[in-house]
Amino acid sequence: MMGMDGAAWLAALQRDFPPSGTLAADVDALFAAHGREVTREHVPRVAHEALGLAQRFGVDPLAAQTAALLHDVGGIVSGARMPALCGGLGVPIVPEERQVPMLLHAKLSVVLARELYGVTDTGVLQAVRFHTTLHARPTPLDRVVFLADKLEWDQGGVPPYHADLLNALEDGLEAGTRWFLGWMASPQARLLIPHPDLRAAWAAFGISAPA
Ligand SMILES: [Fe+2]
Ligand SMILES: [Fe+2]
């Protein structure tokens, strides 16, 4: 059930940011209006990277670009507001997301992809949903969006793993995914908390979770 808060939030966005038909421009305007300059700069880079990876690994390029453009739109909401908003939208919250509310941005991105931009492709929505953590049975599209987000991260400069991840991708999408999941289990990753979906991915790929 969608509560009043969730419904009002969506209605205001639908009123103020009606889709123009050009998703890249719409997303850019949405981030700009919410003062999300870091994400605004990050998202087109991820979309470009996702397109390249999709073409390279035989994934639908339009699906990859769409998911990449939408993956962080949930970040227009502050982390502090995310749990209540998810509650109001009927989005389930796991304990790890209560501890690190920013993790909820991916679920909010799915809501906006569906309700604001009219995305119905379940493969695209799934890639958005799991872009931070991956999950036990990732599709090629899920992997492309996950890795594009990591190659073009939003922390400034070149990520410490960039060259190694590109190197791993030389052996294919499976090898690149496995390599990065392994990196996420290393102390260097300094994860705030391992999300259960990430734990499921580690288990599925035979990677030991950090103690
Ligand atoms: Fe994200
Ligand atoms: Fe991102």
PDB file of C-alpha atoms and ligand atoms in Angstrom:
ATOM      1  CA  MET A   1       0.000   0.000   0.000  1.00  0.00           C
ATOM      2  CA  MET A   2       1.238   3.472  -0.833  1.00  0.00           C
ATOM      3  CA  GLY A   3       0.785   5.948   2.030  1.00  0.00           C
ATOM      4  CA  MET A   4      -0.048   9.617   1.610  1.00  0.00           C
ATOM      5  CA  ASP A   5       3.564  10.746   1.938  1.00  0.00           C
ATOM      6  CA  GLY A   6       4.743   8.481  -0.827  1.00  0.00           C
ATOM      7  CA  ALA A   7       1.822   9.341  -3.071  1.00  0.00           C
ATOM      8  CA  ALA A   8       2.246  13.099  -2.516  1.00  0.00           C
ATOM      9  CA  TRP A   9       5.970  12.896  -3.220  1.00  0.00           C
ATOM     10  CA  LEU A  10       5.371  11.073  -6.491  1.00  0.00           C
ATOM     11  CA  ALA A  11       2.534  13.379  -7.524  1.00  0.00           C
ATOM     12  CA  ALA A  12       4.730  16.456  -7.001  1.00  0.00           C
ATOM     13  CA  LEU A  13       7.529  14.941  -9.081  1.00  0.00           C
ATOM     14  CA  GLN A  14       5.101  13.921 -11.827  1.00  0.00           C
ATOM     15  CA  ARG A  15       3.776  17.487 -11.864  1.00  0.00           C
ATOM     16  CA  ASP A  16       7.160  19.239 -11.776  1.00  0.00           C
ATOM     17  CA  PHE A  17       9.264  16.844 -13.880  1.00  0.00           C
ATOM     18  CA  PRO A  18       7.064  15.345 -16.606  1.00  0.00           C
ATOM     19  CA  PRO A  19       9.127  13.161 -18.955  1.00  0.00           C
ATOM     20  CA  SER A  20      10.073  14.920 -22.199  1.00  0.00           C
ATOM     21  CA  GLY A  21      10.945  11.776 -24.106  1.00  0.00           C
ATOM     22  CA  THR A  22      14.680  12.345 -23.682  1.00  0.00           C
ATOM     23  CA  LEU A  23      15.671  10.456 -20.562  1.00  0.00           C
ATOM     24  CA  ALA A  24      19.243  11.789 -20.294  1.00  0.00           C
ATOM     25  CA  ALA A  25      17.978  15.393 -20.295  1.00  0.00           C
ATOM     26  CA  ASP A  26      15.159  14.619 -17.854  1.00  0.00           C
ATOM     27  CA  VAL A  27      17.466  12.948 -15.376  1.00  0.00           C
ATOM     28  CA  ASP A  28      19.962  15.792 -15.692  1.00  0.00           C
ATOM     29  CA  ALA A  29      17.239  18.332 -14.920  1.00  0.00           C
ATOM     30  CA  LEU A  30      16.010  16.273 -11.960  1.00  0.00           C
ATOM     31  CA  PHE A  31      19.478  16.125 -10.373  1.00  0.00           C
ATOM     32  CA  ALA A  32      20.086  19.826 -11.072  1.00  0.00           C
ATOM     33  CA  ALA A  33      16.798  20.849  -9.452  1.00  0.00           C
ATOM     34  CA  HIS A  34      17.688  18.831  -6.342  1.00  0.00           C
ATOM     35  CA  GLY A  35      21.241  20.169  -6.082  1.00  0.00           C
ATOM     36  CA  ARG A  36      22.777  16.738  -6.737  1.00  0.00           C
ATOM     37  CA  GLU A  37      25.751  17.997  -8.752  1.00  0.00           C
ATOM     38  CA  VAL A  38      28.059  15.067  -7.962  1.00  0.00           C
ATOM     39  CA  THR A  39      25.490  12.518  -9.092  1.00  0.00           C
ATOM     40  CA  ARG A  40      24.539  14.690 -12.032  1.00  0.00           C
ATOM     41  CA  GLU A  41      28.116  14.473 -13.281  1.00  0.00           C
ATOM     42  CA  HIS A  42      28.463  10.755 -12.415  1.00  0.00           C
ATOM     43  CA  VAL A  43      25.350   9.419 -14.165  1.00  0.00           C
ATOM     44  CA  PRO A  44      26.188  10.312 -17.810  1.00  0.00           C
ATOM     45  CA  ARG A  45      29.639   8.774 -17.293  1.00  0.00           C
ATOM     46  CA  VAL A  46      28.019   5.567 -16.045  1.00  0.00           C
ATOM     47  CA  ALA A  47      25.595   5.579 -18.974  1.00  0.00           C
ATOM     48  CA  HIS A  48      28.476   5.936 -21.426  1.00  0.00           C
ATOM     49  CA  GLU A  49      30.426   3.155 -19.723  1.00  0.00           C
ATOM     50  CA  ALA A  50      27.346   0.911 -19.593  1.00  0.00           C
ATOM     51  CA  LEU A  51      26.780   1.428 -23.302  1.00  0.00           C
ATOM     52  CA  GLY A  52      30.362   0.410 -24.057  1.00  0.00           C
ATOM     53  CA  LEU A  53      30.212  -2.675 -21.828  1.00  0.00           C
ATOM     54  CA  ALA A  54      26.829  -3.644 -23.291  1.00  0.00           C
ATOM     55  CA  GLN A  55      28.131  -3.464 -26.854  1.00  0.00           C
ATOM     56  CA  ARG A  56      31.229  -5.396 -25.871  1.00  0.00           C
ATOM     57  CA  PHE A  57      29.405  -8.188 -24.032  1.00  0.00           C
ATOM     58  CA  GLY A  58      26.289  -8.575 -26.174  1.00  0.00           C
ATOM     59  CA  VAL A  59      23.812  -6.872 -23.847  1.00  0.00           C
ATOM     60  CA  ASP A  60      20.908  -4.722 -25.129  1.00  0.00           C
ATOM     61  CA  PRO A  61      22.543  -1.272 -25.320  1.00  0.00           C
ATOM     62  CA  LEU A  62      19.298   0.664 -24.864  1.00  0.00           C
ATOM     63  CA  ALA A  63      18.409  -1.341 -21.746  1.00  0.00           C
ATOM     64  CA  ALA A  64      21.903  -0.764 -20.343  1.00  0.00           C
ATOM     65  CA  GLN A  65      21.765   2.963 -21.021  1.00  0.00           C
ATOM     66  CA  THR A  66      18.267   3.303 -19.586  1.00  0.00           C
ATOM     67  CA  ALA A  67      19.180   1.457 -16.393  1.00  0.00           C
ATOM     68  CA  ALA A  68      22.399   3.455 -16.047  1.00  0.00           C
ATOM     69  CA  LEU A  69      20.628   6.803 -16.495  1.00  0.00           C
ATOM     70  CA  LEU A  70      18.098   5.830 -13.824  1.00  0.00           C
ATOM     71  CA  HIS A  71      20.272   3.929 -11.359  1.00  0.00           C
ATOM     72  CA  ASP A  72      20.820   6.806  -8.921  1.00  0.00           C
ATOM     73  CA  VAL A  73      17.672   8.931  -9.372  1.00  0.00           C
ATOM     74  CA  GLY A  74      16.555   7.812  -5.897  1.00  0.00           C
ATOM     75  CA  GLY A  75      19.478   9.876  -4.621  1.00  0.00           C
ATOM     76  CA  ILE A  76      17.470  13.079  -5.012  1.00  0.00           C
ATOM     77  CA  VAL A  77      16.141  12.209  -1.546  1.00  0.00           C
ATOM     78  CA  SER A  78      18.383  12.677   1.507  1.00  0.00           C
ATOM     79  CA  GLY A  79      19.454   9.491   3.293  1.00  0.00           C
ATOM     80  CA  ALA A  80      17.716  10.702   6.447  1.00  0.00           C
ATOM     81  CA  ARG A  81      14.388  10.850   4.622  1.00  0.00           C
ATOM     82  CA  MET A  82      14.731   7.558   2.755  1.00  0.00           C
ATOM     83  CA  PRO A  83      13.365   5.111   5.374  1.00  0.00           C
ATOM     84  CA  ALA A  84      10.174   7.087   5.987  1.00  0.00           C
ATOM     85  CA  LEU A  85       9.641   7.613   2.288  1.00  0.00           C
ATOM     86  CA  CYS A  86      10.149   3.928   1.529  1.00  0.00           C
ATOM     87  CA  GLY A  87       7.660   3.190   4.304  1.00  0.00           C
ATOM     88  CA  GLY A  88       5.196   5.559   2.665  1.00  0.00           C
ATOM     89  CA  LEU A  89       5.720   3.921  -0.722  1.00  0.00           C
ATOM     90  CA  GLY A  90       5.282   0.385   0.588  1.00  0.00           C
ATOM     91  CA  VAL A  91       8.913  -0.457  -0.203  1.00  0.00           C
ATOM     92  CA  PRO A  92      10.231  -3.136   2.179  1.00  0.00           C
ATOM     93  CA  ILE A  93      13.305  -2.198   4.233  1.00  0.00           C
ATOM     94  CA  VAL A  94      15.837  -4.730   5.543  1.00  0.00           C
ATOM     95  CA  PRO A  95      17.746  -4.100   8.814  1.00  0.00           C
ATOM     96  CA  GLU A  96      20.984  -3.276   6.972  1.00  0.00           C
ATOM     97  CA  GLU A  97      19.109  -0.496   5.156  1.00  0.00           C
ATOM     98  CA  ARG A  98      17.894   0.874   8.480  1.00  0.00           C
ATOM     99  CA  GLN A  99      21.528   1.051   9.583  1.00  0.00           C
ATOM    100  CA  VAL A 100      22.775   2.573   6.312  1.00  0.00           C
ATOM    101  CA  PRO A 101      19.706   4.325   4.834  1.00  0.00           C
ATOM    102  CA  MET A 102      21.585   5.479   1.713  1.00  0.00           C
ATOM    103  CA  LEU A 103      21.396   1.867   0.540  1.00  0.00           C
ATOM    104  CA  LEU A 104      17.698   2.561  -0.059  1.00  0.00           C
ATOM    105  CA  HIS A 105      18.482   4.913  -2.959  1.00  0.00           C
ATOM    106  CA  ALA A 106      18.460   1.927  -5.340  1.00  0.00           C
ATOM    107  CA  LYS A 107      14.944   0.901  -4.326  1.00  0.00           C
ATOM    108  CA  LEU A 108      13.757   4.509  -4.647  1.00  0.00           C
ATOM    109  CA  SER A 109      15.354   4.650  -8.104  1.00  0.00           C
ATOM    110  CA  VAL A 110      13.176   1.691  -9.108  1.00  0.00           C
ATOM    111  CA  VAL A 111      10.046   3.498  -7.881  1.00  0.00           C
ATOM    112  CA  LEU A 112      10.956   6.608  -9.890  1.00  0.00           C
ATOM    113  CA  ALA A 113      11.892   4.562 -12.967  1.00  0.00           C
ATOM    114  CA  ARG A 114       8.425   3.010 -12.893  1.00  0.00           C
ATOM    115  CA  GLU A 115       6.217   5.809 -11.615  1.00  0.00           C
ATOM    116  CA  LEU A 116       7.910   8.907 -13.045  1.00  0.00           C
ATOM    117  CA  TYR A 117       9.541   7.596 -16.236  1.00  0.00           C
ATOM    118  CA  GLY A 118       7.125   4.768 -17.051  1.00  0.00           C
ATOM    119  CA  VAL A 119       9.755   2.030 -17.291  1.00  0.00           C
ATOM    120  CA  THR A 120       8.111  -1.403 -17.328  1.00  0.00           C
ATOM    121  CA  ASP A 121      11.018  -3.575 -18.513  1.00  0.00           C
ATOM    122  CA  THR A 122      11.632  -5.861 -15.535  1.00  0.00           C
ATOM    123  CA  GLY A 123      15.216  -6.484 -16.634  1.00  0.00           C
ATOM    124  CA  VAL A 124      15.977  -2.756 -16.545  1.00  0.00           C
ATOM    125  CA  LEU A 125      14.246  -2.344 -13.179  1.00  0.00           C
ATOM    126  CA  GLN A 126      16.204  -5.274 -11.755  1.00  0.00           C
ATOM    127  CA  ALA A 127      19.527  -3.814 -12.940  1.00  0.00           C
ATOM    128  CA  VAL A 128      18.634  -0.522 -11.224  1.00  0.00           C
ATOM    129  CA  ARG A 129      17.583  -2.310  -8.046  1.00  0.00           C
ATOM    130  CA  PHE A 130      20.813  -4.289  -7.687  1.00  0.00           C
ATOM    131  CA  HIS A 131      23.357  -1.788  -9.022  1.00  0.00           C
ATOM    132  CA  THR A 132      25.014  -1.270  -5.615  1.00  0.00           C
ATOM    133  CA  THR A 133      25.151  -4.824  -4.303  1.00  0.00           C
ATOM    134  CA  LEU A 134      24.439  -7.215  -7.133  1.00  0.00           C
ATOM    135  CA  HIS A 135      22.663 -10.428  -6.039  1.00  0.00           C
ATOM    136  CA  ALA A 136      22.891 -14.199  -6.301  1.00  0.00           C
ATOM    137  CA  ARG A 137      21.828 -14.635  -9.924  1.00  0.00           C
ATOM    138  CA  PRO A 138      22.804 -11.503 -11.850  1.00  0.00           C
ATOM    139  CA  THR A 139      21.878 -11.218 -15.516  1.00  0.00           C
ATOM    140  CA  PRO A 140      24.424  -9.811 -17.988  1.00  0.00           C
ATOM    141  CA  LEU A 141      22.505  -6.513 -17.851  1.00  0.00           C
ATOM    142  CA  ASP A 142      22.733  -6.459 -14.028  1.00  0.00           C
ATOM    143  CA  ARG A 143      26.488  -7.022 -14.271  1.00  0.00           C
ATOM    144  CA  VAL A 144      26.999  -4.324 -16.904  1.00  0.00           C
ATOM    145  CA  VAL A 145      25.200  -1.668 -14.864  1.00  0.00           C
ATOM    146  CA  PHE A 146      26.879  -2.758 -11.603  1.00  0.00           C
ATOM    147  CA  LEU A 147      30.369  -2.623 -13.124  1.00  0.00           C
ATOM    148  CA  ALA A 148      29.779   0.578 -15.113  1.00  0.00           C
ATOM    149  CA  ASP A 149      28.789   2.271 -11.828  1.00  0.00           C
ATOM    150  CA  LYS A 150      32.005   1.033 -10.217  1.00  0.00           C
ATOM    151  CA  LEU A 151      34.299   1.977 -13.134  1.00  0.00           C
ATOM    152  CA  GLU A 152      32.837   5.491 -13.197  1.00  0.00           C
ATOM    153  CA  TRP A 153      32.405   5.935  -9.471  1.00  0.00           C
ATOM    154  CA  ASP A 154      31.210   9.138  -7.795  1.00  0.00           C
ATOM    155  CA  GLN A 155      33.996   9.489  -5.202  1.00  0.00           C
ATOM    156  CA  GLY A 156      36.268  11.716  -7.302  1.00  0.00           C
ATOM    157  CA  GLY A 157      39.364  10.760  -9.278  1.00  0.00           C
ATOM    158  CA  VAL A 158      40.165   7.278 -10.524  1.00  0.00           C
ATOM    159  CA  PRO A 159      38.974   4.383  -8.328  1.00  0.00           C
ATOM    160  CA  PRO A 160      41.850   2.375  -6.754  1.00  0.00           C
ATOM    161  CA  TYR A 161      40.668  -0.814  -8.495  1.00  0.00           C
ATOM    162  CA  HIS A 162      40.127   0.716 -11.929  1.00  0.00           C
ATOM    163  CA  ALA A 163      43.058  -0.862 -13.812  1.00  0.00           C
ATOM    164  CA  ASP A 164      42.619  -4.266 -12.142  1.00  0.00           C
ATOM    165  CA  LEU A 165      38.905  -4.337 -12.933  1.00  0.00           C
ATOM    166  CA  LEU A 166      39.525  -3.442 -16.578  1.00  0.00           C
ATOM    167  CA  ASN A 167      42.149  -6.161 -16.654  1.00  0.00           C
ATOM    168  CA  ALA A 168      39.719  -8.725 -15.219  1.00  0.00           C
ATOM    169  CA  LEU A 169      37.128  -7.696 -17.823  1.00  0.00           C
ATOM    170  CA  GLU A 170      39.603  -8.737 -20.521  1.00  0.00           C
ATOM    171  CA  ASP A 171      38.611 -12.291 -19.535  1.00  0.00           C
ATOM    172  CA  GLY A 172      34.902 -11.496 -19.862  1.00  0.00           C
ATOM    173  CA  LEU A 173      31.924 -10.157 -17.971  1.00  0.00           C
ATOM    174  CA  GLU A 174      31.863 -13.153 -15.613  1.00  0.00           C
ATOM    175  CA  ALA A 175      35.537 -12.679 -14.710  1.00  0.00           C
ATOM    176  CA  GLY A 176      35.093  -8.931 -14.196  1.00  0.00           C
ATOM    177  CA  THR A 177      32.046  -9.456 -11.981  1.00  0.00           C
ATOM    178  CA  ARG A 178      33.828 -12.084  -9.906  1.00  0.00           C
ATOM    179  CA  TRP A 179      36.907  -9.901  -9.543  1.00  0.00           C
ATOM    180  CA  PHE A 180      34.942  -6.902  -8.339  1.00  0.00           C
ATOM    181  CA  LEU A 181      32.847  -8.924  -5.886  1.00  0.00           C
ATOM    182  CA  GLY A 182      36.145 -10.184  -4.479  1.00  0.00           C
ATOM    183  CA  TRP A 183      37.423  -6.643  -4.152  1.00  0.00           C
ATOM    184  CA  MET A 184      34.249  -5.695  -2.272  1.00  0.00           C
ATOM    185  CA  ALA A 185      35.046  -8.458   0.241  1.00  0.00           C
ATOM    186  CA  SER A 186      38.559  -7.061   0.802  1.00  0.00           C
ATOM    187  CA  PRO A 187      39.425  -4.626   3.631  1.00  0.00           C
ATOM    188  CA  GLN A 188      40.192  -1.949   1.015  1.00  0.00           C
ATOM    189  CA  ALA A 189      36.501  -1.699   0.184  1.00  0.00           C
ATOM    190  CA  ARG A 190      35.757  -0.406   3.714  1.00  0.00           C
ATOM    191  CA  LEU A 191      32.110  -1.349   3.394  1.00  0.00           C
ATOM    192  CA  LEU A 192      29.860   0.303   5.946  1.00  0.00           C
ATOM    193  CA  ILE A 193      27.794  -2.861   6.066  1.00  0.00           C
ATOM    194  CA  PRO A 194      27.433  -5.869   3.758  1.00  0.00           C
ATOM    195  CA  HIS A 195      23.920  -5.797   2.337  1.00  0.00           C
ATOM    196  CA  PRO A 196      22.211  -9.218   2.322  1.00  0.00           C
ATOM    197  CA  ASP A 197      22.050  -9.080  -1.497  1.00  0.00           C
ATOM    198  CA  LEU A 198      25.831  -8.625  -1.599  1.00  0.00           C
ATOM    199  CA  ARG A 199      26.231 -11.527   0.824  1.00  0.00           C
ATOM    200  CA  ALA A 200      24.068 -13.620  -1.503  1.00  0.00           C
ATOM    201  CA  ALA A 201      26.260 -12.614  -4.450  1.00  0.00           C
ATOM    202  CA  TRP A 202      29.420 -13.540  -2.534  1.00  0.00           C
ATOM    203  CA  ALA A 203      27.926 -16.931  -1.633  1.00  0.00           C
ATOM    204  CA  ALA A 204      26.813 -17.592  -5.218  1.00  0.00           C
ATOM    205  CA  PHE A 205      30.271 -16.729  -6.570  1.00  0.00           C
ATOM    206  CA  GLY A 206      32.065 -18.742  -3.880  1.00  0.00           C
ATOM    207  CA  ILE A 207      33.677 -15.652  -2.338  1.00  0.00           C
ATOM    208  CA  SER A 208      34.252 -15.685   1.439  1.00  0.00           C
ATOM    209  CA  ALA A 209      32.563 -12.807   3.211  1.00  0.00           C
ATOM    210  CA  PRO A 210      34.788 -10.667   5.438  1.00  0.00           C
ATOM    211  CA  ALA A 211      34.752 -11.654   9.132  1.00  0.00           C
TER     212      ALA A 211
HETATM  213 FE    FE B   1      24.055   4.140  -6.586  1.00  0.00          FE
HETATM  214 FE    FE B   2      25.998   5.391  -9.157  1.00  0.00          FE
END
